[in-house]
């Protein structure tokens, strides 16, 4: 159980506990350098951060925010992952070693070579000491130029991890033009129906929210789909009495694509992951699809946000009789203050807005804004829930 808790905390970059498990945490290290916040964000979204953290000897060639933004603006997440994996060298290079390369040039293996998607030597990088304090980087493919150069040292943990800034991405031939999967083309309703979530799938179609899901999928989307039995449970509102806007907001609450005013707490106990809305818990049951950047889970209860359906009654003080709670009016509740965690996620911009179906409130959110924590046995994470990090956390626990 302790290992699972560490896994959860690792994915959310709570470095105080992580340091006892792994030799390094790239997300935590880069969180101290705001000029690499975009690079750090994409390492997390592509799950490359997890791979980096499992390596004992590694060099990360970091891009500053300007260079990273220029790369990300033109390509989907799957292509960005390939490009960034070419910047993770499976050897240790600090500034001193860069200027002491035998014969002045070397070819080094990168994470891209380990994917099986790199034919020939396209997964290697050419590192060349150009003398005069300059070091060039380029693809190892024949005829490739040294178009990137060493800019400065960022951080070293000797012989374990070295982070160096380079001027621009290293582009191997074809790496940016390779066909990429399109999550928006995935038949979500068919997957949901097959997983026993026919009611949820039908609601997505009739409300038009399925189009919002598809529009957001390419940028990253995690869906929590209640099974059919969940809609028959006591306490679930009569959907026929909800307005279209309320149905849309309810369905949006079951997916995380950006930040939201609605609260969602995540806890884990053993290999079980539970979502808490403030009204009632819902257990994450199964993984329907885990294909970056789209993840679909089934849950055993409908997620009912407090902001739409009122708070659950507070427990009565010990020793006093419990009285029946009065119905709570539908009202907006101010979100609790976010406790800052040492991660660039808090500074990450929300996903671009997507088209809202007719009748839906313009500011209706997809996901959750923050989580809360206490001292209980279960792990309570105190960071904004962002899609790919959140999905990685749950997958790591369910698959452990």
mmCIF file of C-alpha atoms in Angstrom:
data_model
loop_
_atom_site.group_PDB
_atom_site.id
_atom_site.type_symbol
_atom_site.label_atom_id
_atom_site.label_comp_id
_atom_site.label_asym_id
_atom_site.label_seq_id
_atom_site.Cartn_x
_atom_site.Cartn_y
_atom_site.Cartn_z
ATOM 1 C CA UNK A 1 0.000 0.000 0.000
ATOM 2 C CA UNK A 2 2.856 2.361 0.810
ATOM 3 C CA UNK A 3 4.323 1.837 -2.649
ATOM 4 C CA UNK A 4 1.003 2.743 -4.232
ATOM 5 C CA UNK A 5 0.809 5.924 -2.206
ATOM 6 C CA UNK A 6 4.301 6.872 -3.331
ATOM 7 C CA UNK A 7 3.250 6.181 -6.928
ATOM 8 C CA UNK A 8 0.315 8.557 -6.557
ATOM 9 C CA UNK A 9 2.428 11.259 -4.966
ATOM 10 C CA UNK A 10 5.120 10.831 -7.618
ATOM 11 C CA UNK A 11 2.731 11.557 -10.464
ATOM 12 C CA UNK A 12 1.573 14.723 -8.720
ATOM 13 C CA UNK A 13 5.148 15.816 -8.009
ATOM 14 C CA UNK A 14 5.004 15.960 -4.225
ATOM 15 C CA UNK A 15 8.750 15.674 -4.077
ATOM 16 C CA UNK A 16 9.249 15.351 -0.340
ATOM 17 C CA UNK A 17 8.064 11.751 -0.373
ATOM 18 C CA UNK A 18 9.204 10.890 -3.867
ATOM 19 C CA UNK A 19 12.848 11.455 -3.015
ATOM 20 C CA UNK A 20 12.743 8.391 -0.772
ATOM 21 C CA UNK A 21 11.674 6.194 -3.685
ATOM 22 C CA UNK A 22 13.556 7.420 -6.766
ATOM 23 C CA UNK A 23 16.998 8.885 -7.266
ATOM 24 C CA UNK A 24 15.550 11.844 -9.159
ATOM 25 C CA UNK A 25 12.274 13.430 -10.169
ATOM 26 C CA UNK A 26 12.534 15.472 -13.355
ATOM 27 C CA UNK A 27 9.207 17.216 -12.770
ATOM 28 C CA UNK A 28 10.239 18.335 -9.311
ATOM 29 C CA UNK A 29 13.663 19.508 -10.478
ATOM 30 C CA UNK A 30 12.293 21.578 -13.355
ATOM 31 C CA UNK A 31 9.557 23.078 -11.193
ATOM 32 C CA UNK A 32 12.256 25.304 -9.718
ATOM 33 C CA UNK A 33 12.971 26.784 -13.150
ATOM 34 C CA UNK A 34 9.931 28.665 -14.520
ATOM 35 C CA UNK A 35 11.684 29.237 -17.846
ATOM 36 C CA UNK A 36 11.156 25.509 -18.572
ATOM 37 C CA UNK A 37 7.544 25.258 -17.388
ATOM 38 C CA UNK A 38 6.228 24.436 -20.876
ATOM 39 C CA UNK A 39 8.890 21.772 -21.411
ATOM 40 C CA UNK A 40 8.099 20.339 -17.990
ATOM 41 C CA UNK A 41 4.381 20.307 -18.756
ATOM 42 C CA UNK A 42 4.846 18.348 -21.962
ATOM 43 C CA UNK A 43 7.189 15.836 -20.323
ATOM 44 C CA UNK A 44 4.311 15.092 -17.972
ATOM 45 C CA UNK A 45 1.572 15.049 -20.603
ATOM 46 C CA UNK A 46 3.516 12.647 -22.834
ATOM 47 C CA UNK A 47 4.435 10.466 -19.823
ATOM 48 C CA UNK A 48 8.108 10.868 -20.665
ATOM 49 C CA UNK A 49 8.656 12.176 -17.139
ATOM 50 C CA UNK A 50 7.787 8.733 -15.774
ATOM 51 C CA UNK A 51 10.314 7.100 -18.098
ATOM 52 C CA UNK A 52 13.007 9.615 -17.178
ATOM 53 C CA UNK A 53 12.454 8.985 -13.483
ATOM 54 C CA UNK A 54 13.046 5.252 -13.889
ATOM 55 C CA UNK A 55 16.468 5.727 -15.497
ATOM 56 C CA UNK A 56 19.580 5.725 -13.340
ATOM 57 C CA UNK A 57 21.854 7.594 -15.764
ATOM 58 C CA UNK A 58 20.360 10.154 -18.093
ATOM 59 C CA UNK A 59 20.783 13.590 -19.704
ATOM 60 C CA UNK A 60 17.776 15.772 -20.494
ATOM 61 C CA UNK A 61 18.233 18.411 -23.194
ATOM 62 C CA UNK A 62 15.735 21.067 -22.116
ATOM 63 C CA UNK A 63 13.976 23.654 -24.277
ATOM 64 C CA UNK A 64 13.053 27.037 -22.854
ATOM 65 C CA UNK A 65 9.445 28.201 -23.006
ATOM 66 C CA UNK A 66 9.868 29.969 -26.321
ATOM 67 C CA UNK A 67 11.389 26.993 -28.135
ATOM 68 C CA UNK A 68 8.927 24.554 -26.559
ATOM 69 C CA UNK A 69 5.906 26.678 -27.435
ATOM 70 C CA UNK A 70 7.047 26.946 -31.052
ATOM 71 C CA UNK A 71 7.267 23.137 -31.283
ATOM 72 C CA UNK A 72 3.970 22.476 -29.505
ATOM 73 C CA UNK A 73 2.007 24.990 -31.569
ATOM 74 C CA UNK A 74 2.524 23.057 -34.799
ATOM 75 C CA UNK A 75 2.155 19.402 -33.831
ATOM 76 C CA UNK A 76 -0.155 16.963 -32.005
ATOM 77 C CA UNK A 77 0.867 15.432 -28.691
ATOM 78 C CA UNK A 78 2.005 12.125 -30.200
ATOM 79 C CA UNK A 79 4.478 13.907 -32.493
ATOM 80 C CA UNK A 80 5.638 16.136 -29.640
ATOM 81 C CA UNK A 81 6.360 12.994 -27.622
ATOM 82 C CA UNK A 82 8.603 11.616 -30.366
ATOM 83 C CA UNK A 83 10.445 14.927 -30.668
ATOM 84 C CA UNK A 84 10.981 15.206 -26.912
ATOM 85 C CA UNK A 85 12.083 11.582 -26.568
ATOM 86 C CA UNK A 86 14.969 12.472 -28.917
ATOM 87 C CA UNK A 87 16.064 15.017 -26.280
ATOM 88 C CA UNK A 88 16.473 12.383 -23.562
ATOM 89 C CA UNK A 89 19.991 10.929 -23.855
ATOM 90 C CA UNK A 90 20.672 7.600 -22.150
ATOM 91 C CA UNK A 91 24.081 8.683 -20.887
ATOM 92 C CA UNK A 92 25.429 11.301 -18.515
ATOM 93 C CA UNK A 93 26.799 14.533 -19.997
ATOM 94 C CA UNK A 94 27.648 17.493 -17.823
ATOM 95 C CA UNK A 95 29.371 20.676 -19.151
ATOM 96 C CA UNK A 96 32.808 19.251 -18.439
ATOM 97 C CA UNK A 97 32.164 16.005 -20.320
ATOM 98 C CA UNK A 98 30.709 17.922 -23.280
ATOM 99 C CA UNK A 99 34.077 19.578 -23.818
ATOM 100 C CA UNK A 100 36.054 16.374 -23.320
ATOM 101 C CA UNK A 101 34.347 14.177 -25.932
ATOM 102 C CA UNK A 102 36.803 11.687 -27.386
ATOM 103 C CA UNK A 103 37.775 12.710 -30.942
ATOM 104 C CA UNK A 104 35.427 15.656 -30.562
ATOM 105 C CA UNK A 105 32.224 13.866 -31.573
ATOM 106 C CA UNK A 106 30.017 11.018 -30.359
ATOM 107 C CA UNK A 107 26.698 9.361 -31.144
ATOM 108 C CA UNK A 108 24.459 8.741 -28.132
ATOM 109 C CA UNK A 109 21.307 6.677 -27.736
ATOM 110 C CA UNK A 110 18.055 8.443 -26.810
ATOM 111 C CA UNK A 111 14.661 7.320 -25.541
ATOM 112 C CA UNK A 112 13.368 7.592 -29.093
ATOM 113 C CA UNK A 113 15.591 4.670 -30.085
ATOM 114 C CA UNK A 114 13.950 2.483 -27.418
ATOM 115 C CA UNK A 115 10.429 3.028 -28.811
ATOM 116 C CA UNK A 116 10.942 0.824 -31.836
ATOM 117 C CA UNK A 117 9.729 3.659 -34.064
ATOM 118 C CA UNK A 118 13.206 4.822 -35.053
ATOM 119 C CA UNK A 119 14.584 3.005 -38.111
ATOM 120 C CA UNK A 120 18.342 2.746 -38.447
ATOM 121 C CA UNK A 121 20.135 5.311 -36.308
ATOM 122 C CA UNK A 122 17.356 7.918 -36.180
ATOM 123 C CA UNK A 123 17.104 7.372 -32.440
ATOM 124 C CA UNK A 124 20.681 8.567 -31.891
ATOM 125 C CA UNK A 125 21.945 12.133 -31.519
ATOM 126 C CA UNK A 126 25.251 13.529 -32.719
ATOM 127 C CA UNK A 127 27.048 15.537 -30.022
ATOM 128 C CA UNK A 128 30.067 17.445 -31.337
ATOM 129 C CA UNK A 129 32.510 19.732 -29.539
ATOM 130 C CA UNK A 130 32.865 22.677 -31.914
ATOM 131 C CA UNK A 131 35.698 24.220 -29.866
ATOM 132 C CA UNK A 132 35.645 27.737 -28.514
ATOM 133 C CA UNK A 133 33.137 26.704 -25.852
ATOM 134 C CA UNK A 134 30.489 25.664 -28.389
ATOM 135 C CA UNK A 135 28.859 22.244 -28.575
ATOM 136 C CA UNK A 136 26.495 21.266 -31.397
ATOM 137 C CA UNK A 137 23.628 18.760 -31.393
ATOM 138 C CA UNK A 138 21.946 17.112 -34.355
ATOM 139 C CA UNK A 139 20.368 13.941 -35.642
ATOM 140 C CA UNK A 140 22.709 11.014 -36.248
ATOM 141 C CA UNK A 141 21.077 10.427 -39.647
ATOM 142 C CA UNK A 142 23.564 10.807 -42.517
ATOM 143 C CA UNK A 143 23.699 14.340 -43.866
ATOM 144 C CA UNK A 144 21.999 15.921 -40.855
ATOM 145 C CA UNK A 145 23.280 19.268 -39.650
ATOM 146 C CA UNK A 146 24.135 20.351 -36.109
ATOM 147 C CA UNK A 147 21.244 22.791 -35.968
ATOM 148 C CA UNK A 148 20.957 22.930 -32.175
ATOM 149 C CA UNK A 149 23.624 24.088 -29.749
ATOM 150 C CA UNK A 150 24.409 23.914 -26.048
ATOM 151 C CA UNK A 151 23.199 27.052 -24.284
ATOM 152 C CA UNK A 152 23.799 26.518 -20.585
ATOM 153 C CA UNK A 153 23.792 24.067 -17.700
ATOM 154 C CA UNK A 154 20.560 23.830 -15.704
ATOM 155 C CA UNK A 155 21.072 21.163 -13.024
ATOM 156 C CA UNK A 156 23.236 18.124 -12.326
ATOM 157 C CA UNK A 157 23.063 15.290 -9.844
ATOM 158 C CA UNK A 158 26.510 13.860 -10.642
ATOM 159 C CA UNK A 159 26.501 10.698 -12.738
ATOM 160 C CA UNK A 160 22.739 10.309 -12.218
ATOM 161 C CA UNK A 161 20.917 13.061 -14.099
ATOM 162 C CA UNK A 162 22.104 16.121 -15.985
ATOM 163 C CA UNK A 163 19.832 18.812 -17.430
ATOM 164 C CA UNK A 164 21.269 21.024 -20.149
ATOM 165 C CA UNK A 165 19.526 23.744 -22.135
ATOM 166 C CA UNK A 166 19.842 23.595 -25.923
ATOM 167 C CA UNK A 167 18.799 26.241 -28.405
ATOM 168 C CA UNK A 168 16.170 24.317 -30.366
ATOM 169 C CA UNK A 169 14.757 20.809 -30.881
ATOM 170 C CA UNK A 170 16.840 18.115 -32.549
ATOM 171 C CA UNK A 171 14.864 17.065 -35.613
ATOM 172 C CA UNK A 172 15.449 13.607 -37.073
ATOM 173 C CA UNK A 173 14.249 13.069 -40.661
ATOM 174 C CA UNK A 174 10.535 12.325 -40.733
ATOM 175 C CA UNK A 175 10.013 12.662 -36.990
ATOM 176 C CA UNK A 176 7.650 15.621 -37.370
ATOM 177 C CA UNK A 177 5.788 14.293 -40.386
ATOM 178 C CA UNK A 178 5.118 10.744 -39.208
ATOM 179 C CA UNK A 179 1.375 9.983 -39.180
ATOM 180 C CA UNK A 180 -0.053 10.368 -35.697
ATOM 181 C CA UNK A 181 -3.141 8.735 -34.183
ATOM 182 C CA UNK A 182 -6.117 11.034 -33.781
ATOM 183 C CA UNK A 183 -8.031 10.443 -30.538
ATOM 184 C CA UNK A 184 -10.929 12.505 -31.877
ATOM 185 C CA UNK A 185 -11.559 9.750 -34.443
ATOM 186 C CA UNK A 186 -12.001 7.096 -31.734
ATOM 187 C CA UNK A 187 -15.595 5.823 -31.552
ATOM 188 C CA UNK A 188 -16.128 6.778 -27.909
ATOM 189 C CA UNK A 189 -19.793 5.806 -27.786
ATOM 190 C CA UNK A 190 -19.063 2.309 -29.111
ATOM 191 C CA UNK A 191 -16.340 1.825 -26.499
ATOM 192 C CA UNK A 192 -18.635 3.087 -23.734
ATOM 193 C CA UNK A 193 -21.538 0.873 -24.793
ATOM 194 C CA UNK A 194 -19.280 -2.170 -24.907
ATOM 195 C CA UNK A 195 -18.022 -1.324 -21.393
ATOM 196 C CA UNK A 196 -21.569 -1.306 -19.978
ATOM 197 C CA UNK A 197 -22.074 2.465 -20.045
ATOM 198 C CA UNK A 198 -24.950 2.645 -22.557
ATOM 199 C CA UNK A 199 -26.948 5.239 -20.590
ATOM 200 C CA UNK A 200 -23.946 7.544 -20.350
ATOM 201 C CA UNK A 201 -23.176 7.084 -24.054
ATOM 202 C CA UNK A 202 -26.778 7.888 -24.979
ATOM 203 C CA UNK A 203 -26.738 11.060 -22.880
ATOM 204 C CA UNK A 204 -23.545 12.204 -24.560
ATOM 205 C CA UNK A 205 -25.147 11.835 -27.966
ATOM 206 C CA UNK A 206 -28.529 13.392 -27.207
ATOM 207 C CA UNK A 207 -27.009 16.368 -25.373
ATOM 208 C CA UNK A 208 -24.306 17.018 -27.970
ATOM 209 C CA UNK A 209 -21.539 16.741 -25.367
ATOM 210 C CA UNK A 210 -19.934 13.935 -27.380
ATOM 211 C CA UNK A 211 -18.827 16.622 -29.851
ATOM 212 C CA UNK A 212 -17.137 18.520 -27.021
ATOM 213 C CA UNK A 213 -15.343 15.352 -25.922
ATOM 214 C CA UNK A 214 -14.144 14.685 -29.477
ATOM 215 C CA UNK A 215 -12.995 18.286 -29.912
ATOM 216 C CA UNK A 216 -10.966 18.158 -26.683
ATOM 217 C CA UNK A 217 -9.560 14.634 -27.142
ATOM 218 C CA UNK A 218 -6.558 15.584 -29.274
ATOM 219 C CA UNK A 219 -5.317 17.989 -26.595
ATOM 220 C CA UNK A 220 -5.817 15.504 -23.769
ATOM 221 C CA UNK A 221 -9.000 14.138 -22.171
ATOM 222 C CA UNK A 222 -9.837 11.773 -19.316
ATOM 223 C CA UNK A 223 -13.405 10.481 -19.134
ATOM 224 C CA UNK A 224 -15.065 8.937 -16.055
ATOM 225 C CA UNK A 225 -18.045 6.965 -17.363
ATOM 226 C CA UNK A 226 -20.688 5.728 -14.888
ATOM 227 C CA UNK A 227 -21.960 2.246 -15.672
ATOM 228 C CA UNK A 228 -25.639 1.615 -16.342
ATOM 229 C CA UNK A 229 -26.324 0.465 -12.774
ATOM 230 C CA UNK A 230 -24.971 3.754 -11.438
ATOM 231 C CA UNK A 231 -27.875 5.665 -12.997
ATOM 232 C CA UNK A 232 -30.367 3.415 -11.152
ATOM 233 C CA UNK A 233 -28.850 4.068 -7.720
ATOM 234 C CA UNK A 234 -30.703 5.941 -4.986
ATOM 235 C CA UNK A 235 -29.892 9.635 -4.860
ATOM 236 C CA UNK A 236 -29.289 10.034 -8.586
ATOM 237 C CA UNK A 237 -31.466 12.917 -9.826
ATOM 238 C CA UNK A 238 -34.264 12.328 -12.298
ATOM 239 C CA UNK A 239 -32.505 13.324 -15.508
ATOM 240 C CA UNK A 240 -35.801 14.084 -17.211
ATOM 241 C CA UNK A 241 -36.360 16.925 -14.751
ATOM 242 C CA UNK A 242 -33.004 18.580 -15.428
ATOM 243 C CA UNK A 243 -32.631 21.357 -17.942
ATOM 244 C CA UNK A 244 -30.422 20.773 -20.970
ATOM 245 C CA UNK A 245 -27.820 23.098 -19.454
ATOM 246 C CA UNK A 246 -27.771 21.055 -16.238
ATOM 247 C CA UNK A 247 -27.400 17.781 -18.146
ATOM 248 C CA UNK A 248 -24.532 19.269 -20.158
ATOM 249 C CA UNK A 249 -22.790 20.484 -16.984
ATOM 250 C CA UNK A 250 -23.255 17.068 -15.354
ATOM 251 C CA UNK A 251 -21.705 15.295 -18.344
ATOM 252 C CA UNK A 252 -18.849 17.791 -18.541
ATOM 253 C CA UNK A 253 -18.099 17.058 -14.886
ATOM 254 C CA UNK A 254 -17.347 13.469 -15.909
ATOM 255 C CA UNK A 255 -14.341 14.508 -18.021
ATOM 256 C CA UNK A 256 -11.205 16.474 -17.260
ATOM 257 C CA UNK A 257 -9.683 18.588 -19.986
ATOM 258 C CA UNK A 258 -8.871 21.775 -18.069
ATOM 259 C CA UNK A 259 -9.477 23.476 -14.762
ATOM 260 C CA UNK A 260 -12.957 24.022 -13.363
ATOM 261 C CA UNK A 261 -14.836 25.655 -10.556
ATOM 262 C CA UNK A 262 -16.175 22.240 -9.555
ATOM 263 C CA UNK A 263 -14.252 20.335 -6.868
ATOM 264 C CA UNK A 264 -13.085 16.737 -7.072
ATOM 265 C CA UNK A 265 -10.995 14.896 -4.466
ATOM 266 C CA UNK A 266 -8.955 11.813 -5.331
ATOM 267 C CA UNK A 267 -8.055 9.223 -2.698
ATOM 268 C CA UNK A 268 -6.387 5.834 -2.854
ATOM 269 C CA UNK A 269 -6.391 2.903 -0.462
ATOM 270 C CA UNK A 270 -4.438 -0.136 -1.570
ATOM 271 C CA UNK A 271 -5.164 -0.655 -5.273
ATOM 272 C CA UNK A 272 -8.498 1.192 -5.087
ATOM 273 C CA UNK A 273 -8.930 4.741 -6.423
ATOM 274 C CA UNK A 274 -11.971 6.754 -5.364
ATOM 275 C CA UNK A 275 -13.328 10.099 -6.570
ATOM 276 C CA UNK A 276 -15.173 12.333 -4.105
ATOM 277 C CA UNK A 277 -17.482 15.124 -5.205
ATOM 278 C CA UNK A 278 -18.707 16.317 -1.815
ATOM 279 C CA UNK A 279 -22.003 14.470 -2.214
ATOM 280 C CA UNK A 280 -20.763 10.919 -2.469
ATOM 281 C CA UNK A 281 -17.805 8.747 -3.550
ATOM 282 C CA UNK A 282 -17.367 6.874 -6.816
ATOM 283 C CA UNK A 283 -14.832 4.115 -7.289
ATOM 284 C CA UNK A 284 -12.765 3.886 -10.467
ATOM 285 C CA UNK A 285 -13.633 0.394 -11.674
ATOM 286 C CA UNK A 286 -11.971 -0.377 -15.006
ATOM 287 C CA UNK A 287 -9.835 1.114 -17.755
ATOM 288 C CA UNK A 288 -11.698 1.192 -21.062
ATOM 289 C CA UNK A 289 -8.971 2.974 -23.056
ATOM 290 C CA UNK A 290 -5.501 4.262 -22.184
ATOM 291 C CA UNK A 291 -4.010 5.798 -25.322
ATOM 292 C CA UNK A 292 -2.244 9.129 -24.825
ATOM 293 C CA UNK A 293 -3.788 11.676 -24.842
ATOM 294 C CA UNK A 294 -7.220 9.973 -24.398
ATOM 295 C CA UNK A 295 -8.093 7.874 -21.353
ATOM 296 C CA UNK A 296 -11.498 6.407 -20.456
ATOM 297 C CA UNK A 297 -12.348 4.866 -17.062
ATOM 298 C CA UNK A 298 -15.591 3.390 -15.784
ATOM 299 C CA UNK A 299 -16.847 4.435 -12.346
ATOM 300 C CA UNK A 300 -19.498 2.777 -10.201
ATOM 301 C CA UNK A 301 -21.433 5.917 -9.236
ATOM 302 C CA UNK A 302 -22.617 9.032 -11.050
ATOM 303 C CA UNK A 303 -20.423 12.008 -10.106
ATOM 304 C CA UNK A 304 -22.689 14.693 -8.650
ATOM 305 C CA UNK A 305 -20.941 18.047 -8.158
ATOM 306 C CA UNK A 306 -21.881 19.922 -5.007
ATOM 307 C CA UNK A 307 -22.172 23.103 -7.029
ATOM 308 C CA UNK A 308 -25.075 21.646 -9.005
ATOM 309 C CA UNK A 309 -26.817 19.360 -6.542
ATOM 310 C CA UNK A 310 -26.027 20.734 -3.087
ATOM 311 C CA UNK A 311 -23.791 19.406 -0.344
ATOM 312 C CA UNK A 312 -24.143 16.072 1.353
ATOM 313 C CA UNK A 313 -25.364 16.406 4.970
ATOM 314 C CA UNK A 314 -22.625 16.808 7.571
ATOM 315 C CA UNK A 315 -22.380 14.000 10.142
ATOM 316 C CA UNK A 316 -24.028 14.741 13.482
ATOM 317 C CA UNK A 317 -21.790 15.280 16.564
ATOM 318 C CA UNK A 318 -20.966 12.122 18.527
ATOM 319 C CA UNK A 319 -23.568 11.230 21.131
ATOM 320 C CA UNK A 320 -26.393 13.170 19.500
ATOM 321 C CA UNK A 321 -29.237 11.631 17.522
ATOM 322 C CA UNK A 322 -28.976 11.923 13.758
ATOM 323 C CA UNK A 323 -31.813 13.909 12.234
ATOM 324 C CA UNK A 324 -32.972 13.598 8.654
ATOM 325 C CA UNK A 325 -31.234 16.192 6.487
ATOM 326 C CA UNK A 326 -33.214 18.907 4.793
ATOM 327 C CA UNK A 327 -32.891 19.115 1.028
ATOM 328 C CA UNK A 328 -30.090 21.430 0.034
ATOM 329 C CA UNK A 329 -30.848 24.031 -2.631
ATOM 330 C CA UNK A 330 -28.866 24.013 -5.838
ATOM 331 C CA UNK A 331 -26.296 26.701 -5.231
ATOM 332 C CA UNK A 332 -22.799 27.573 -6.200
ATOM 333 C CA UNK A 333 -20.268 26.981 -3.445
ATOM 334 C CA UNK A 334 -16.965 28.884 -3.436
ATOM 335 C CA UNK A 335 -14.084 26.589 -4.195
ATOM 336 C CA UNK A 336 -11.552 26.077 -1.376
ATOM 337 C CA UNK A 337 -8.161 27.725 -1.686
ATOM 338 C CA UNK A 338 -5.608 25.771 -3.666
ATOM 339 C CA UNK A 339 -2.540 24.693 -1.714
ATOM 340 C CA UNK A 340 0.471 25.195 -3.919
ATOM 341 C CA UNK A 341 2.462 22.104 -4.839
ATOM 342 C CA UNK A 342 5.990 22.229 -6.273
ATOM 343 C CA UNK A 343 4.858 21.659 -9.837
ATOM 344 C CA UNK A 344 4.474 23.769 -12.947
ATOM 345 C CA UNK A 345 0.979 22.365 -13.407
ATOM 346 C CA UNK A 346 -0.527 25.145 -11.374
ATOM 347 C CA UNK A 347 0.856 27.608 -13.882
ATOM 348 C CA UNK A 348 -0.149 25.616 -16.933
ATOM 349 C CA UNK A 349 -2.749 27.338 -19.076
ATOM 350 C CA UNK A 350 -6.159 25.723 -19.439
ATOM 351 C CA UNK A 351 -6.966 23.852 -22.609
ATOM 352 C CA UNK A 352 -8.375 25.920 -25.483
ATOM 353 C CA UNK A 353 -12.155 26.435 -25.286
ATOM 354 C CA UNK A 354 -14.318 24.100 -27.304
ATOM 355 C CA UNK A 355 -17.705 24.557 -28.869
ATOM 356 C CA UNK A 356 -20.540 24.455 -26.339
ATOM 357 C CA UNK A 357 -23.820 22.726 -27.247
ATOM 358 C CA UNK A 358 -26.926 24.866 -27.359
ATOM 359 C CA UNK A 359 -28.435 25.580 -23.972
ATOM 360 C CA UNK A 360 -25.211 24.892 -22.088
ATOM 361 C CA UNK A 361 -23.744 27.572 -19.828
ATOM 362 C CA UNK A 362 -20.817 29.296 -21.516
ATOM 363 C CA UNK A 363 -18.492 28.668 -18.580
ATOM 364 C CA UNK A 364 -19.500 25.072 -18.017
ATOM 365 C CA UNK A 365 -16.264 23.199 -17.172
ATOM 366 C CA UNK A 366 -14.951 19.823 -18.125
ATOM 367 C CA UNK A 367 -13.077 18.851 -15.024
ATOM 368 C CA UNK A 368 -12.007 19.690 -11.531
ATOM 369 C CA UNK A 369 -10.162 22.589 -10.113
ATOM 370 C CA UNK A 370 -8.452 21.231 -7.061
ATOM 371 C CA UNK A 371 -8.280 18.461 -4.569
ATOM 372 C CA UNK A 372 -8.144 18.497 -0.816
ATOM 373 C CA UNK A 373 -6.019 16.663 1.709
ATOM 374 C CA UNK A 374 -6.122 15.429 5.282
ATOM 375 C CA UNK A 375 -4.179 13.074 7.478
ATOM 376 C CA UNK A 376 -6.164 9.904 6.844
ATOM 377 C CA UNK A 377 -4.638 6.652 5.676
ATOM 378 C CA UNK A 378 -5.704 7.259 2.106
ATOM 379 C CA UNK A 379 -3.608 9.595 0.035
ATOM 380 C CA UNK A 380 -5.228 12.982 -0.600
ATOM 381 C CA UNK A 381 -3.585 15.030 -3.313
ATOM 382 C CA UNK A 382 -3.536 18.839 -3.140
ATOM 383 C CA UNK A 383 -3.026 20.001 -6.694
ATOM 384 C CA UNK A 384 -5.234 21.024 -9.611
ATOM 385 C CA UNK A 385 -6.310 17.902 -11.481
ATOM 386 C CA UNK A 386 -4.918 18.011 -15.006
ATOM 387 C CA UNK A 387 -5.898 15.405 -17.491
ATOM 388 C CA UNK A 388 -2.782 13.435 -18.314
ATOM 389 C CA UNK A 389 -1.250 13.580 -14.891
ATOM 390 C CA UNK A 390 -4.548 12.513 -13.360
ATOM 391 C CA UNK A 391 -4.881 9.622 -15.785
ATOM 392 C CA UNK A 392 -1.289 8.499 -15.206
ATOM 393 C CA UNK A 393 -1.889 8.439 -11.452
ATOM 394 C CA UNK A 394 -4.970 6.251 -11.707
ATOM 395 C CA UNK A 395 -3.428 3.923 -14.306
ATOM 396 C CA UNK A 396 -0.301 3.468 -12.205
ATOM 397 C CA UNK A 397 -2.395 2.386 -9.225
ATOM 398 C CA UNK A 398 -4.823 0.145 -11.091
ATOM 399 C CA UNK A 399 -1.975 -1.605 -12.932
ATOM 400 C CA UNK A 400 0.235 -2.087 -9.857
#
